[in-house]
mmCIF file of C-alpha atoms and ligand atoms in Angstrom:
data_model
loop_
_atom_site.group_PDB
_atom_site.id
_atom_site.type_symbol
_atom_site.label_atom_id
_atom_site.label_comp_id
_atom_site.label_asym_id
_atom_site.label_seq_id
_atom_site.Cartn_x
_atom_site.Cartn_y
_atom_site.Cartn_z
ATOM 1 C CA UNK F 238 -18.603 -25.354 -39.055
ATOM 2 C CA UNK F 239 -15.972 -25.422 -36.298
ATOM 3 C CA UNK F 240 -14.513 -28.906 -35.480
ATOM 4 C CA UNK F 241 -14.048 -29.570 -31.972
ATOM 5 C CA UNK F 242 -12.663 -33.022 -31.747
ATOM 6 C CA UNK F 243 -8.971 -32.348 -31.865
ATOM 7 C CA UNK F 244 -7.032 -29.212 -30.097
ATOM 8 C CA UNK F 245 -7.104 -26.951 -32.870
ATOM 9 C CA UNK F 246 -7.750 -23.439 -32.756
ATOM 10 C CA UNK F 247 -10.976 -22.503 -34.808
ATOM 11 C CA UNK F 248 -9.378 -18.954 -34.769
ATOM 12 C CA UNK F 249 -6.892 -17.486 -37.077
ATOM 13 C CA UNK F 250 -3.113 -16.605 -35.485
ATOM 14 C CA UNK F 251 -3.102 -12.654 -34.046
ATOM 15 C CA UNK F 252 -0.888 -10.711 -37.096
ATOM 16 C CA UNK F 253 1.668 -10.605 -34.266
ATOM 17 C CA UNK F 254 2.127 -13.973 -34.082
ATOM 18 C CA UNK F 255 2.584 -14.372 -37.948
ATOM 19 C CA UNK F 256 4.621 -11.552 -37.511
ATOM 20 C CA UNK F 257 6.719 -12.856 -34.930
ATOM 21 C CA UNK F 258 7.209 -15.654 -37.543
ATOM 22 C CA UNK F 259 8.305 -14.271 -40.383
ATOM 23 C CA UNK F 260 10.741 -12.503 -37.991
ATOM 24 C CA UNK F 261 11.827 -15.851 -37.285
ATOM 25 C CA UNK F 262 12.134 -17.279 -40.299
ATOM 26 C CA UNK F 263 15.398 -15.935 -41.052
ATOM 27 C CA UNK F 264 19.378 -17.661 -42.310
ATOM 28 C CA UNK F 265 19.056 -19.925 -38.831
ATOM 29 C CA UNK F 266 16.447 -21.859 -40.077
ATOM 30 C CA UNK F 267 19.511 -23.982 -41.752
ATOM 31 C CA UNK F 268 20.667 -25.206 -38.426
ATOM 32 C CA UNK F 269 18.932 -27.398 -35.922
ATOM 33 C CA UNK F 270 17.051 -25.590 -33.178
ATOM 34 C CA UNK F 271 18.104 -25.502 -29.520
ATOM 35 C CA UNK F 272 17.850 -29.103 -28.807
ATOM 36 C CA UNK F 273 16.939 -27.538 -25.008
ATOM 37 C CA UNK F 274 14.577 -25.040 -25.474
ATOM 38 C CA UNK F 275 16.349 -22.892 -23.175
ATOM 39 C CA UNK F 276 14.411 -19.538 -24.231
ATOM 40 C CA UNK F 277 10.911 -21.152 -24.215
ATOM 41 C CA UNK F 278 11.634 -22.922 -20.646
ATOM 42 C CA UNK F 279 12.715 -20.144 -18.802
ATOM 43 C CA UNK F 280 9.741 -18.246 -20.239
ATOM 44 C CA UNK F 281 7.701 -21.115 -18.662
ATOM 45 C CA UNK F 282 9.403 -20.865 -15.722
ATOM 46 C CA UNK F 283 9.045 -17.441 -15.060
ATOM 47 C CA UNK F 284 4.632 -18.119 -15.792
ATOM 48 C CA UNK F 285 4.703 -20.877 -13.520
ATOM 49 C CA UNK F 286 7.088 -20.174 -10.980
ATOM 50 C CA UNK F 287 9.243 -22.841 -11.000
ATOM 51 C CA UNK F 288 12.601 -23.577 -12.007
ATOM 52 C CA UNK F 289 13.182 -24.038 -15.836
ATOM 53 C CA UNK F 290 15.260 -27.436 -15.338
ATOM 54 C CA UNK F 291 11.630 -28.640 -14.029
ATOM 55 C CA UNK F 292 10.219 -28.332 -17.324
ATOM 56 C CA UNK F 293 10.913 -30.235 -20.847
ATOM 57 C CA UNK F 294 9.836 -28.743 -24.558
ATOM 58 C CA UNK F 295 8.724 -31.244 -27.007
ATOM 59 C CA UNK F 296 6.783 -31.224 -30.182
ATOM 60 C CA UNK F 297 3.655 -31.264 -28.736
ATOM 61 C CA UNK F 298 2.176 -32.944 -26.213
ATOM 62 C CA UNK F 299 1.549 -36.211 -28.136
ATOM 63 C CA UNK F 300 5.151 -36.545 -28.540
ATOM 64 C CA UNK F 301 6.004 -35.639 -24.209
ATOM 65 C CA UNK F 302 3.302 -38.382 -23.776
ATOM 66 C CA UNK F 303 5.591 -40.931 -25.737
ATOM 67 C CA UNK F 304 8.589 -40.159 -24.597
ATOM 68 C CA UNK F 305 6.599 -40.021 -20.513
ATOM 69 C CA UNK F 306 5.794 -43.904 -21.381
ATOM 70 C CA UNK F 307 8.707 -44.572 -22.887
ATOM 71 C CA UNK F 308 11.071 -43.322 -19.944
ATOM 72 C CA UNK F 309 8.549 -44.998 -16.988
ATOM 73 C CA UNK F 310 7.076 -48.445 -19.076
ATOM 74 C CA UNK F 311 8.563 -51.929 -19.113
ATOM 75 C CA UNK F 312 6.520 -54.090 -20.817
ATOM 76 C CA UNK F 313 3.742 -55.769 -19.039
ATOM 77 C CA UNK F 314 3.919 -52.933 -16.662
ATOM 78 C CA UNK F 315 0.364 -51.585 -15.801
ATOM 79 C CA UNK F 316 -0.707 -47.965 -17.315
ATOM 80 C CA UNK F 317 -3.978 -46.914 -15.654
ATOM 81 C CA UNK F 318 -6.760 -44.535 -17.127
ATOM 82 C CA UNK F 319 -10.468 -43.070 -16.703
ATOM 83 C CA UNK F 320 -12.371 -44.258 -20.322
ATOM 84 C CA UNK F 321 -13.702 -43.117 -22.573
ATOM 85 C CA UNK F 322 -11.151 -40.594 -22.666
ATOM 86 C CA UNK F 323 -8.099 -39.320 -24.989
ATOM 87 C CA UNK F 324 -7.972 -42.769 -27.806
ATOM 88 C CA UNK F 325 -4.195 -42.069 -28.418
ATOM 89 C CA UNK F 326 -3.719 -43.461 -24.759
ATOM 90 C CA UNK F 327 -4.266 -47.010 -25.807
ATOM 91 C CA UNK F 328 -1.771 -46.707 -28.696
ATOM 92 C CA UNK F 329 0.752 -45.229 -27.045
ATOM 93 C CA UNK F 330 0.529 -47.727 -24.173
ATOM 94 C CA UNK F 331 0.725 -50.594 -26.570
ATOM 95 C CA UNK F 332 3.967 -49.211 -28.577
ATOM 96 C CA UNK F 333 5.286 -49.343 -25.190
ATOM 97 C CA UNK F 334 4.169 -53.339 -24.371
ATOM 98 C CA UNK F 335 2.039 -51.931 -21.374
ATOM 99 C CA UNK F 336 -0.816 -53.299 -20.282
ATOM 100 C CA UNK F 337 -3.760 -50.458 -20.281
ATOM 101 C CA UNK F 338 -6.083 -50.696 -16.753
ATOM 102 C CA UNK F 339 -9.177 -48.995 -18.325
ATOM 103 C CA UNK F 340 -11.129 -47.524 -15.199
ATOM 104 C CA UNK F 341 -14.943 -46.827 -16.221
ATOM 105 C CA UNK F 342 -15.919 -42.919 -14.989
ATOM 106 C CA UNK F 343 -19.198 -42.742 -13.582
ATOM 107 C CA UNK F 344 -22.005 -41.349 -15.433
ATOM 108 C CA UNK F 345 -20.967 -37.748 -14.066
ATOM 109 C CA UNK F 346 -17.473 -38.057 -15.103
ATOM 110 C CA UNK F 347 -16.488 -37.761 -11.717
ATOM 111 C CA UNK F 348 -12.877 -39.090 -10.243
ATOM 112 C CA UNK F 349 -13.393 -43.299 -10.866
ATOM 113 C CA UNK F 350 -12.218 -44.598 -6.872
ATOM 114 C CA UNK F 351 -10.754 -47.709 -8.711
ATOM 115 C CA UNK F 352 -8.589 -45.328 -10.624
ATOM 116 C CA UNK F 353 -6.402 -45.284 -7.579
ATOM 117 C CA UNK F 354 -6.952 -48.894 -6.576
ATOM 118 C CA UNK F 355 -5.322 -50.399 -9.981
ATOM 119 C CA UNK F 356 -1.921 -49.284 -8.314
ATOM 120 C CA UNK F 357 -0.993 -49.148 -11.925
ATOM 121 C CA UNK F 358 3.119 -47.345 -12.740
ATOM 122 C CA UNK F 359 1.400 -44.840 -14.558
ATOM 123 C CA UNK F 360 -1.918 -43.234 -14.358
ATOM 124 C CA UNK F 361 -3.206 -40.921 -17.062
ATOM 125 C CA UNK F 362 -5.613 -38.281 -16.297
ATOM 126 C CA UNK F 363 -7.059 -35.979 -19.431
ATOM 127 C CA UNK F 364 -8.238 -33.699 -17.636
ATOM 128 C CA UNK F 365 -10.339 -31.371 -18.997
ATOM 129 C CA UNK F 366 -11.389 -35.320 -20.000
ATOM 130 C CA UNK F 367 -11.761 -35.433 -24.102
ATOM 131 C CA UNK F 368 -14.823 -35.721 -24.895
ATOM 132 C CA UNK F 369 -16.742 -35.052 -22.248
ATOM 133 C CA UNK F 370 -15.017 -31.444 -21.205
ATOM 134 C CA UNK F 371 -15.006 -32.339 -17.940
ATOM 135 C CA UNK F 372 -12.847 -31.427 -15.287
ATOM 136 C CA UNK F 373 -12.063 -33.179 -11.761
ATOM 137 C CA UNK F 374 -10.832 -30.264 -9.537
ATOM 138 C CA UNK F 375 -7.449 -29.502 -8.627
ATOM 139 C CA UNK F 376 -8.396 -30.720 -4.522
ATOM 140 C CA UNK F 377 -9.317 -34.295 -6.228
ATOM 141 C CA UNK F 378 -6.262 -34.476 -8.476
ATOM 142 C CA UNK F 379 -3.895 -33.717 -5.699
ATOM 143 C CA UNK F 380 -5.637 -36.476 -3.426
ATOM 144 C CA UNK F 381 -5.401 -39.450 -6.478
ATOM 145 C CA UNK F 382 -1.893 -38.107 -6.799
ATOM 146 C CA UNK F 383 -1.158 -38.655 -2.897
ATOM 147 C CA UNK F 384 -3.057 -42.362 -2.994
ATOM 148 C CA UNK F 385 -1.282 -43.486 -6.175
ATOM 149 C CA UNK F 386 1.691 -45.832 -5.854
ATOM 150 C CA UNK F 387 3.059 -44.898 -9.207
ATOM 151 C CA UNK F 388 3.397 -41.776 -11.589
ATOM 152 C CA UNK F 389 -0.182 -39.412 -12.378
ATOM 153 C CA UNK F 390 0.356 -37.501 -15.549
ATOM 154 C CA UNK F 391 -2.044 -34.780 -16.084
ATOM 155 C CA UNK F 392 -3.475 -34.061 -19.747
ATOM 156 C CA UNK F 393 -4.157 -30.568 -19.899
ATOM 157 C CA UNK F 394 -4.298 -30.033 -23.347
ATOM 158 C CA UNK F 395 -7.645 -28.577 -22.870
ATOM 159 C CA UNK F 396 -7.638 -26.717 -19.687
ATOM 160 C CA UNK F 397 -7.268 -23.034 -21.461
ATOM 161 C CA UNK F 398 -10.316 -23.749 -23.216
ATOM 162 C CA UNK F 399 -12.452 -24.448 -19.505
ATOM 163 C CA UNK F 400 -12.227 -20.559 -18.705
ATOM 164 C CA UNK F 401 -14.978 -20.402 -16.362
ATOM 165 C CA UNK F 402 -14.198 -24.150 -14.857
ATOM 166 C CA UNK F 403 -10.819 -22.904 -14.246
ATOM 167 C CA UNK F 404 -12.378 -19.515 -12.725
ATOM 168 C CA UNK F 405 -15.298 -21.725 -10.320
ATOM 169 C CA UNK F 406 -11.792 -23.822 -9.968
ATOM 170 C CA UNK F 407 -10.234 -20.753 -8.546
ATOM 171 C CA UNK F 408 -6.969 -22.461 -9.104
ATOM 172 C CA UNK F 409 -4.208 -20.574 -11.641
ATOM 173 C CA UNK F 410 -1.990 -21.989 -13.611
ATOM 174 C CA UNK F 411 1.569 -21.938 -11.254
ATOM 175 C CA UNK F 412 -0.875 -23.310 -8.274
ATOM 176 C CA UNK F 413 -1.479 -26.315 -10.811
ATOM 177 C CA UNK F 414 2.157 -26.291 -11.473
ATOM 178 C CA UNK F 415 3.317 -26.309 -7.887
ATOM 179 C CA UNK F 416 1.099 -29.233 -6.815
ATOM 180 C CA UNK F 417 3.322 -30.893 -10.425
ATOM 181 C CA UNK F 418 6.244 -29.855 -8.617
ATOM 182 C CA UNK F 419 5.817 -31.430 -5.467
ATOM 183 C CA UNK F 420 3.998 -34.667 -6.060
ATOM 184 C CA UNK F 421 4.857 -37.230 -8.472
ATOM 185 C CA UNK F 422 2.716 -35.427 -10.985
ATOM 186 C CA UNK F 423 3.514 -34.859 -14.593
ATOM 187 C CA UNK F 424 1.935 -31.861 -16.162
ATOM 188 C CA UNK F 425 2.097 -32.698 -19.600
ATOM 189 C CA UNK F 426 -0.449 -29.758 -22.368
ATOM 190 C CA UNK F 427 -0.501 -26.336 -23.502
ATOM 191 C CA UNK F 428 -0.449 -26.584 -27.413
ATOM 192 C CA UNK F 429 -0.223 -23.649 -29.706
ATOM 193 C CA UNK F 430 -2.692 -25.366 -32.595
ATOM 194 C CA UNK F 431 -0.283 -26.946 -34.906
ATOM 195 C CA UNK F 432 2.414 -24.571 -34.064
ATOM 196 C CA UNK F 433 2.421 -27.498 -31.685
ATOM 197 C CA UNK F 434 4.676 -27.128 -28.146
ATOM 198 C CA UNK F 435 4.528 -28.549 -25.262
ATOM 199 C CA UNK F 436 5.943 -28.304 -21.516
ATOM 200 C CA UNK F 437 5.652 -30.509 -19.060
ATOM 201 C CA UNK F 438 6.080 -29.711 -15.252
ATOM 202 C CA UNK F 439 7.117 -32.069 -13.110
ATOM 203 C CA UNK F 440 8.857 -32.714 -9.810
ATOM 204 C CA UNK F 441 12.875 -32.493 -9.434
ATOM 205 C CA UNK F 442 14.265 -35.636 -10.986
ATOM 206 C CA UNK F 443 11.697 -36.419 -13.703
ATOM 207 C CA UNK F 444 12.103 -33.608 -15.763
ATOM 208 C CA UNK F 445 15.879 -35.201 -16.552
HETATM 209 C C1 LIG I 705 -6.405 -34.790 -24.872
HETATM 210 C C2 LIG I 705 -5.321 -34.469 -25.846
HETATM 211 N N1 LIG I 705 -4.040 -34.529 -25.433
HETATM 212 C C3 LIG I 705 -3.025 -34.244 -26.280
HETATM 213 C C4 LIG I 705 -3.280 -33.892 -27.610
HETATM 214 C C5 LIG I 705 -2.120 -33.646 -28.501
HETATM 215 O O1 LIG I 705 -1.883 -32.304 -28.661
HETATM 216 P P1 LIG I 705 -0.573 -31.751 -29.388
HETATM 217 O O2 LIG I 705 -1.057 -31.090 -30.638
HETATM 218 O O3 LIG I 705 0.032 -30.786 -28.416
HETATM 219 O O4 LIG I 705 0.343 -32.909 -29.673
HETATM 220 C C6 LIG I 705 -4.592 -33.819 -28.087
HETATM 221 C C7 LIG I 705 -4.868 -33.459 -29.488
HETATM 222 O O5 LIG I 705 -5.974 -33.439 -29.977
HETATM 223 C C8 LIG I 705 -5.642 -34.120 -27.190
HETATM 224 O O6 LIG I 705 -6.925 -34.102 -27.595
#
């Protein structure tokens, strides 16, 4: 059986990659890591093509969701999303005091229009959506972005998984990341299974 209802590789790790951490797993493992992933982020940069003080590392994306809400969310402030969709959402907005907009999507999962009219602070797109495995092109994304008042971050936690979305999409991954770069987009995904890292693009300014 192969569970599907969490991002977790069904797959064992190549031998490289338990290979590569072995190597790792040498005397440093005393001392903290670098608190700035500076080797990981200027790996990113050079996939997406844009500048590594653009991007953060965190332990996952669950944990660059938080800390997204917890930089951009007074309480009472409103924190807008397509349902059903991703259920940490609702918890995270409540640690924060928010107050979750929950826009119904239409029965073909399309973009919600009163996504955009809740003028919420933050918006929060999964998108490919959990658990339908939808996915609103990148055309529509960039167009919420442009009509929102607030912040849109982007769940991709999914999006290596829609292969041949992503190919009918025709849009690769540093296109994704430039439209993060230059709207007030957060990228926030990529996970590793539970060798769990994140990296969230974003424009100039948000990212520190
Ligand atoms: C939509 C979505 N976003 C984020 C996450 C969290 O992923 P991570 O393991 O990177 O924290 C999950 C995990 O299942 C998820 O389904």
């Amino acid at each position: 059986m192969v569970k599907l209802n969490t991002n977790e590789n069904p797959y064992p790790p190549s031998p490289r990659v338990l290979e590569a951490i072995a190597r790792a797993a040498d005397a440093s493992v005393r001392l903290y890591p670098d608190p700035e992933a500076h080797a990981l982020r200027a790996q990113a940069a050079r996939v997406y093509g844009v500048p590594a003080d653009h991007i953060m590392a965190g332990n996952g994306s669950d944990e660059l969701l938080a800390l997204v809400l917890r930089a951009t969310i007074d309480p009472g402030d409103r924190v807008a999303f397509p349902v059903p969709t991703y259920s940490l959402y609702e918890t995270l907005v409540a640690v924060q005091g928010g107050a979750a907009v929950r826009v119904p999507f239409p029965d073909d999962f399309s973009l919600p229009p009163a996504l955009a009219a809740a003028r919420a602070r933050v918006t929060l797109l999964c998108n490919p959506n959990s658990p339908s495995g939808t996915l609103v092109p990148l055309e529509r994304v960039e167009a919420l972005a442009r009509a929102l008042p607030g912040l849109l971050v982007v769940d991709e936690a999914y999006v290596d998984l829609r292969v041949r979305a992503r190919a009918r999409d025709g849009r690769p991954a540093p296109e994704r990341a430039r439209v993060a770069h230059a709207l007030q987009v957060v990228l926030a995904g990529r996970a590793a299974g539970r060798l769990a890292f994140g990296h969230p693009i974003c424009w100039p300014g948000c990212a520190r």
